[in-house]
Tab-separated table of C-alpha atoms in Angstrom:
chain	number	residue	atom	x	y	z
Z	77	GLU	CA	-1.603	10.930	8.096
Z	78	THR	CA	-1.702	8.091	5.565
Z	79	GLY	CA	-0.364	4.685	6.597
Z	80	VAL	CA	2.790	4.397	4.501
Z	81	THR	CA	4.385	7.383	2.833
Z	82	GLN	CA	7.219	7.489	0.333
Z	83	THR	CA	9.337	10.346	-0.924
Z	84	PRO	CA	10.086	11.414	-3.532
Z	85	ARG	CA	7.204	10.208	-5.697
Z	86	HIS	CA	9.209	10.683	-8.885
Z	87	LEU	CA	12.973	10.709	-9.356
Z	88	VAL	CA	15.135	11.112	-12.426
Z	89	MET	CA	18.828	10.519	-11.957
Z	90	GLY	CA	21.966	9.986	-13.972
Z	91	MET	CA	24.075	6.886	-13.676
Z	92	THR	CA	26.722	8.678	-11.633
Z	93	ASN	CA	24.319	10.253	-9.143
Z	94	LYS	CA	23.697	9.239	-5.551
Z	95	LYS	CA	20.170	9.525	-4.240
Z	96	SER	CA	18.027	8.078	-1.467
Z	97	LEU	CA	14.436	6.927	-1.298
Z	98	LYS	CA	12.580	7.353	1.969
Z	99	CYS	CA	9.708	5.382	3.435
Z	100	GLU	CA	7.827	6.033	6.656
Z	101	GLN	CA	5.036	4.001	8.203
Z	102	HIS	CA	2.577	5.268	10.813
Z	103	LEU	CA	0.897	1.939	11.527
Z	104	GLY	CA	2.995	0.624	14.390
Z	105	HIS	CA	4.243	-2.271	12.277
Z	106	ASN	CA	7.487	-4.123	12.972
Z	107	ALA	CA	8.422	-5.301	9.473
Z	108	MET	CA	9.249	-3.212	6.429
Z	109	TYR	CA	9.964	-4.177	2.842
Z	110	TRP	CA	11.386	-2.778	-0.384
Z	111	TYR	CA	9.952	-4.041	-3.659
Z	112	LYS	CA	10.798	-3.322	-7.277
Z	113	GLN	CA	8.048	-3.322	-9.907
Z	114	SER	CA	9.136	-3.259	-13.534
Z	115	ALA	CA	6.892	-3.308	-16.569
Z	116	LYS	CA	5.573	-6.783	-17.413
Z	117	LYS	CA	7.306	-8.362	-14.397
Z	118	PRO	CA	5.932	-9.347	-11.011
Z	119	LEU	CA	6.774	-7.427	-7.906
Z	120	GLU	CA	10.246	-8.422	-6.789
Z	121	LEU	CA	11.014	-8.439	-3.101
Z	122	MET	CA	14.370	-6.737	-2.554
Z	123	PHE	CA	14.876	-6.367	1.182
Z	124	VAL	CA	13.059	-7.242	4.381
Z	125	TYR	CA	13.590	-5.769	7.813
Z	126	ASN	CA	12.074	-7.390	10.899
Z	127	PHE	CA	12.451	-5.337	14.075
Z	128	LYS	CA	15.041	-3.175	12.267
Z	129	GLU	CA	17.176	-6.211	11.400
Z	130	GLN	CA	17.668	-7.120	7.780
Z	131	THR	CA	16.460	-10.666	7.290
Z	132	GLU	CA	16.320	-10.938	3.535
Z	133	ASN	CA	18.409	-9.706	0.625
Z	134	ASN	CA	17.221	-11.289	-2.559
Z	135	SER	CA	20.478	-11.096	-4.502
Z	136	VAL	CA	20.101	-7.371	-4.968
Z	137	PRO	CA	23.110	-5.611	-6.527
Z	138	SER	CA	25.250	-3.625	-4.118
Z	139	ARG	CA	24.367	-0.387	-5.876
Z	140	PHE	CA	21.170	-0.612	-3.813
Z	141	SER	CA	21.836	-0.133	-0.109
Z	142	PRO	CA	19.008	-0.258	2.445
Z	143	GLU	CA	18.984	1.382	5.831
Z	144	CYS	CA	16.470	0.951	8.628
Z	145	PRO	CA	17.269	3.310	11.537
Z	146	ASN	CA	14.078	2.399	13.419
Z	147	SER	CA	10.918	0.407	12.910
Z	148	SER	CA	9.101	3.359	11.330
Z	149	HIS	CA	11.644	4.458	8.747
Z	150	LEU	CA	13.274	2.737	5.819
Z	151	PHE	CA	15.674	4.138	3.266
Z	152	LEU	CA	17.032	2.855	-0.026
Z	153	HIS	CA	20.313	4.466	-0.990
Z	154	LEU	CA	21.081	4.434	-4.694
Z	155	HIS	CA	24.411	4.925	-6.428
Z	156	THR	CA	25.811	4.271	-9.895
Z	157	LEU	CA	22.530	2.829	-11.101
Z	158	GLN	CA	21.904	1.440	-14.577
Z	159	PRO	CA	19.077	2.323	-16.970
Z	160	GLU	CA	17.543	-1.115	-16.348
Z	161	ASP	CA	17.060	-0.109	-12.715
Z	162	SER	CA	14.314	2.251	-13.847
Z	163	ALA	CA	11.137	1.006	-12.175
Z	164	LEU	CA	8.558	1.685	-9.509
Z	165	TYR	CA	10.028	1.127	-6.052
Z	166	LEU	CA	7.433	0.258	-3.466
Z	167	CYS	CA	7.808	0.222	0.272
Z	168	ALA	CA	5.504	-1.868	2.445
Z	169	SER	CA	5.049	-2.624	6.115
Z	170	SER	CA	3.296	-5.286	8.137
Z	171	GLN	CA	3.097	-6.997	11.476
Z	172	ILE	CA	5.115	-10.180	11.763
Z	173	LYS	CA	2.638	-12.993	12.244
Z	174	ALA	CA	1.375	-15.984	10.332
Z	175	TYR	CA	-1.304	-14.175	8.323
Z	176	ASN	CA	0.009	-10.691	7.824
Z	177	GLU	CA	-1.307	-8.018	5.530
Z	178	GLN	CA	1.198	-5.756	3.860
Z	179	PHE	CA	0.384	-2.093	3.474
Z	180	PHE	CA	2.085	-0.449	0.539
Z	181	GLY	CA	3.203	3.099	0.038
Z	182	PRO	CA	2.433	4.919	-3.225
Z	183	GLY	CA	5.877	4.158	-4.611
Z	184	THR	CA	8.720	6.137	-6.126
Z	185	ARG	CA	8.873	6.058	-9.899
Z	186	LEU	CA	12.580	6.060	-10.716
Z	187	THR	CA	14.071	6.829	-14.107
Z	188	VAL	CA	17.787	6.321	-14.642
Z	189	LEU	CA	19.218	8.129	-17.635
E	78	ARG	CA	7.549	-24.337	-12.928
E	79	LYS	CA	7.284	-20.749	-11.751
E	80	GLU	CA	6.731	-20.203	-8.039
E	81	VAL	CA	3.467	-18.355	-8.570
E	82	GLU	CA	1.648	-18.349	-11.888
E	83	GLN	CA	-1.327	-16.355	-13.062
E	84	ASP	CA	-3.058	-15.942	-16.398
E	85	PRO	CA	-2.109	-12.363	-17.333
E	86	GLY	CA	-5.389	-11.790	-19.193
E	87	PRO	CA	-6.834	-9.382	-19.940
E	88	PHE	CA	-10.222	-10.709	-18.997
E	89	ASN	CA	-12.849	-8.538	-20.694
E	90	VAL	CA	-16.125	-9.087	-18.884
E	91	PRO	CA	-19.483	-7.308	-19.233
E	92	GLU	CA	-20.771	-5.470	-16.213
E	93	GLY	CA	-22.895	-7.689	-14.006
E	94	ALA	CA	-21.241	-10.921	-15.076
E	95	THR	CA	-19.372	-13.361	-12.871
E	96	VAL	CA	-15.665	-13.841	-13.432
E	97	ALA	CA	-13.156	-16.192	-11.860
E	98	PHE	CA	-9.437	-16.655	-12.111
E	99	ASN	CA	-6.913	-18.970	-10.568
E	100	CYS	CA	-3.366	-18.793	-9.350
E	101	THR	CA	-1.090	-21.812	-9.041
E	102	TYR	CA	1.876	-22.103	-6.702
E	103	SER	CA	4.772	-24.535	-6.715
E	104	ASN	CA	5.831	-24.721	-3.066
E	105	SER	CA	3.639	-27.165	-1.193
E	106	ALA	CA	4.972	-25.768	2.106
E	107	SER	CA	3.416	-22.363	1.434
E	108	GLN	CA	1.560	-21.112	4.462
E	109	SER	CA	-0.444	-18.024	3.600
E	110	PHE	CA	-2.255	-16.822	0.548
E	111	PHE	CA	-3.660	-13.453	-0.430
E	112	TRP	CA	-5.303	-11.612	-3.264
E	113	TYR	CA	-4.212	-8.014	-3.788
E	114	ARG	CA	-5.694	-5.507	-6.150
E	115	GLN	CA	-3.599	-2.957	-8.035
E	116	ASP	CA	-5.157	-0.119	-9.969
E	117	CYS	CA	-3.251	1.450	-12.848
E	118	ARG	CA	-0.229	3.427	-11.569
E	119	LYS	CA	-1.229	2.813	-7.950
E	120	GLU	CA	0.141	0.676	-5.169
E	121	PRO	CA	-1.207	-2.833	-4.442
E	122	LYS	CA	-3.852	-3.109	-1.747
E	123	LEU	CA	-5.024	-6.207	0.054
E	124	LEU	CA	-8.330	-7.480	-1.301
E	125	MET	CA	-8.663	-10.543	0.882
E	126	SER	CA	-6.776	-13.282	2.613
E	127	VAL	CA	-7.413	-16.859	1.521
E	128	TYR	CA	-8.099	-19.307	4.315
E	129	SER	CA	-8.204	-23.079	4.102
E	130	SER	CA	-11.954	-22.982	4.624
E	131	GLY	CA	-12.463	-20.362	1.941
E	132	ASN	CA	-13.306	-16.737	2.426
E	133	GLU	CA	-16.202	-14.613	1.240
E	134	ASP	CA	-16.480	-10.829	1.376
E	135	GLY	CA	-19.524	-9.439	-0.352
E	136	ARG	CA	-19.256	-10.166	-4.063
E	137	PHE	CA	-15.795	-11.686	-3.693
E	138	THR	CA	-15.041	-15.301	-2.840
E	139	ALA	CA	-11.559	-16.733	-2.455
E	140	GLN	CA	-10.764	-20.412	-2.149
E	141	LEU	CA	-7.692	-22.530	-1.555
E	142	ASN	CA	-7.085	-25.965	-3.010
E	143	ARG	CA	-3.986	-27.369	-1.312
E	144	ALA	CA	-4.129	-30.715	-3.108
E	145	SER	CA	-3.891	-29.069	-6.512
E	146	GLN	CA	-1.894	-26.097	-5.208
E	147	TYR	CA	-3.993	-23.254	-6.453
E	148	ILE	CA	-6.103	-20.416	-5.132
E	149	SER	CA	-9.054	-18.862	-6.865
E	150	LEU	CA	-10.919	-15.567	-6.849
E	151	LEU	CA	-14.547	-15.301	-7.888
E	152	ILE	CA	-16.212	-11.937	-8.467
E	153	ARG	CA	-19.999	-11.886	-8.754
E	154	ASP	CA	-22.127	-9.087	-10.207
E	155	SER	CA	-19.015	-7.330	-11.492
E	156	LYS	CA	-18.859	-3.533	-11.401
E	157	LEU	CA	-16.945	-1.110	-13.585
E	158	SER	CA	-14.882	-0.255	-10.506
E	159	ASP	CA	-13.648	-3.846	-10.333
E	160	SER	CA	-11.397	-3.143	-13.337
E	161	ALA	CA	-7.857	-3.599	-12.042
E	162	THR	CA	-4.989	-6.043	-11.909
E	163	TYR	CA	-5.427	-8.812	-9.344
E	164	LEU	CA	-2.227	-10.073	-7.774
E	165	CYS	CA	-1.871	-13.471	-6.200
E	166	VAL	CA	0.514	-13.521	-3.238
E	167	VAL	CA	1.938	-16.620	-1.612
E	168	LYS	CA	3.901	-16.588	1.604
E	169	GLY	CA	6.242	-19.442	2.418
E	170	ASP	CA	7.274	-20.951	5.678
E	171	ARG	CA	9.387	-17.909	6.550
E	172	ASP	CA	7.907	-14.515	7.310
E	173	ASP	CA	10.050	-12.934	4.633
E	174	LYS	CA	9.498	-15.388	1.776
E	175	ILE	CA	6.773	-13.587	-0.101
E	176	ILE	CA	6.119	-14.242	-3.772
E	177	PHE	CA	3.861	-12.135	-5.981
E	178	GLY	CA	2.322	-13.354	-9.191
E	179	LYS	CA	2.483	-11.162	-12.288
E	180	GLY	CA	-1.192	-10.395	-11.917
E	181	THR	CA	-4.346	-10.882	-13.941
E	182	ARG	CA	-5.785	-7.841	-15.677
E	183	LEU	CA	-9.541	-7.482	-15.503
E	184	HIS	CA	-11.556	-5.069	-17.625
E	185	ILE	CA	-15.237	-4.690	-16.835
E	186	LEU	CA	-17.086	-3.475	-19.898
E	187	PRO	CA	-20.162	-1.203	-19.669
């Protein structure tokens, strides 16, 4: 079982659809993250969960709604997205300590039509 | 000044050569520094952490210069498989303040 898995790997949705991205980590970590990676832009941290509690929301529009039911699972619920939301959405996990390595999942490539 | 800045490249380097690139950061309170590697259409993976005393792992050497607020990555005897984008990552004084650079693209030429 690989460390961090994400489903689906590819998603095409219309602007009126509602969909969810799923992330699962098998590493025993206690922090999980959602990132957005767009072409020619750096990775943007969207949300952080430490011990299932959301500790960071970097001014992400409300059409993105995270959910962390336990320390191994993380969801990103999507609704009424815009074409500019098309990007690679990466999930990561880590231990919470001073020098922590983040392990990334393979990402979900999202296209909004 | 951007929080984390990297030369986007691409750096086109012949196989076997030595290549180095830097990353500057703006927050002097930054605590942790990392280099990640991202292959085309793949997820980022940790290459190495950057410690105050420097860090060497085989052909790779990372260094931190707090006075000038930059970190560096040196690759010796470059291989074709080193072709990738190298991401500089800076973590602030909070566990969740993590900033990625845009990355430096490296192409190793046969």
